[in-house]
Protein backbone atom coordinates (compact mmCIF):
# COMPACT_ATOMS: atom_id res chain seq x y z
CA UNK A 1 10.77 12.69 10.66
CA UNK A 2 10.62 14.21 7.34
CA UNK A 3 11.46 10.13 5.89
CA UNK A 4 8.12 9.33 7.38
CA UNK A 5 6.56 12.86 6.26
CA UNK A 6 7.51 12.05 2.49
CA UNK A 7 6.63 7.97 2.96
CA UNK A 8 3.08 8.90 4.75
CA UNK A 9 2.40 11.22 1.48
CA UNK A 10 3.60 8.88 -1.26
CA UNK A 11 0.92 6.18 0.79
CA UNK A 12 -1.52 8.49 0.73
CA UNK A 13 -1.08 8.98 -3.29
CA UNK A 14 -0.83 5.57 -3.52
CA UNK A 15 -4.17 5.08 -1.64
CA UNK A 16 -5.71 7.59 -3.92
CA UNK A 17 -5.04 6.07 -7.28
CA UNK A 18 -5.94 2.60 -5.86
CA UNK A 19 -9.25 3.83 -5.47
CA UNK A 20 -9.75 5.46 -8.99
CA UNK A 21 -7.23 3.35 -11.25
CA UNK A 22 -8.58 -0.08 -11.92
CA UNK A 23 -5.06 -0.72 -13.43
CA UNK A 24 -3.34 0.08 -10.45
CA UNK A 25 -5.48 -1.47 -8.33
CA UNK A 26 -5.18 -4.54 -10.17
CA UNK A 27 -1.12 -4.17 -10.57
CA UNK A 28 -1.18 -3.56 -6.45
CA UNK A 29 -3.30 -6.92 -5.96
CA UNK A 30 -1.28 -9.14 -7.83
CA UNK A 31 2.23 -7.99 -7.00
CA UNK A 32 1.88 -5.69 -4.08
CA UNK A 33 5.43 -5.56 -2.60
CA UNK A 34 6.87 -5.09 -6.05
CA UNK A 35 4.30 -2.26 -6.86
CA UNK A 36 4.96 -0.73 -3.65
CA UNK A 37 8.56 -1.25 -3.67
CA UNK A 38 8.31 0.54 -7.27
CA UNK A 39 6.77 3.96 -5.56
CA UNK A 40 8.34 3.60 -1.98
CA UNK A 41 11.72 2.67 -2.50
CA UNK A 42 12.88 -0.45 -0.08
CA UNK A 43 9.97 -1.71 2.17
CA UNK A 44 10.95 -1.92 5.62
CA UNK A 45 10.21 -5.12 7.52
CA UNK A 46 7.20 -4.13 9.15
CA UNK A 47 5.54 -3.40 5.73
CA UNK A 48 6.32 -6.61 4.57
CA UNK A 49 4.51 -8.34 7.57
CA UNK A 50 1.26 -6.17 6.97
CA UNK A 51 1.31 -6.96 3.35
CA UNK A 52 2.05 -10.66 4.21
CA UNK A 53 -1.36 -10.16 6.43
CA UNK A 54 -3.28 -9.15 3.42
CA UNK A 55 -5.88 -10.79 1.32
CA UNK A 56 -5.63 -11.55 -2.25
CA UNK A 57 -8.64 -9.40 -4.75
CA UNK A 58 -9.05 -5.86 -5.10
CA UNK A 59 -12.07 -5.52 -3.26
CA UNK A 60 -10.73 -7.72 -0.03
CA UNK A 61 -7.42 -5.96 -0.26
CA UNK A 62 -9.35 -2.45 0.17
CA UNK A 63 -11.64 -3.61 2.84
CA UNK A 64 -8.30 -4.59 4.55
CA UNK A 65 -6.26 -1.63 3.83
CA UNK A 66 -9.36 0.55 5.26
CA UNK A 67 -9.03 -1.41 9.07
CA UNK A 68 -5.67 -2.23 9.18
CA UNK A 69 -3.43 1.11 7.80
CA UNK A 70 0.04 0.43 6.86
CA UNK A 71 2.48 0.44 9.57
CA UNK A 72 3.59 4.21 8.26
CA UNK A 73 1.09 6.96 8.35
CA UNK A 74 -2.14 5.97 6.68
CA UNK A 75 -3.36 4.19 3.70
């Protein structure tokens, strides 16, 4: 419980600087597993399907990541 605990908060910092580091945000679009691997440690498989689900472009990528959270805690 406390795995998903620390992974729900390091996905909600991550959702945070997407939305106010155009860097980042760009970083997340164009490699997203690797970024995410980078922060999270190890994706599991079921993050690897939603991110295979999602669009390419920052603003496409946000409008997904706002109606389809990430299969831990919330985005």
């Amino acid at each position: 419980m406390t795995d998903d605990s620390s992974r729900t908060e390091k996905y909600e910092l991550i959702r945070k600087r997407f939305l106010s580091d155009p860097e980042f945000r760009d970083q997340l679009t164009k490699n997203p597993a690797e970024t995410l691997e980078s922060i999270l440690g190890p994706l599991t498989d079921q993050e690897r399907n939603w991110l295979s689900s999602a669009p390419e472009g920052a603003d496409e990528l946000l409008d997904y990541v706002k109606q389809n959270p990430p299969p831990v805690g919330y985005w």
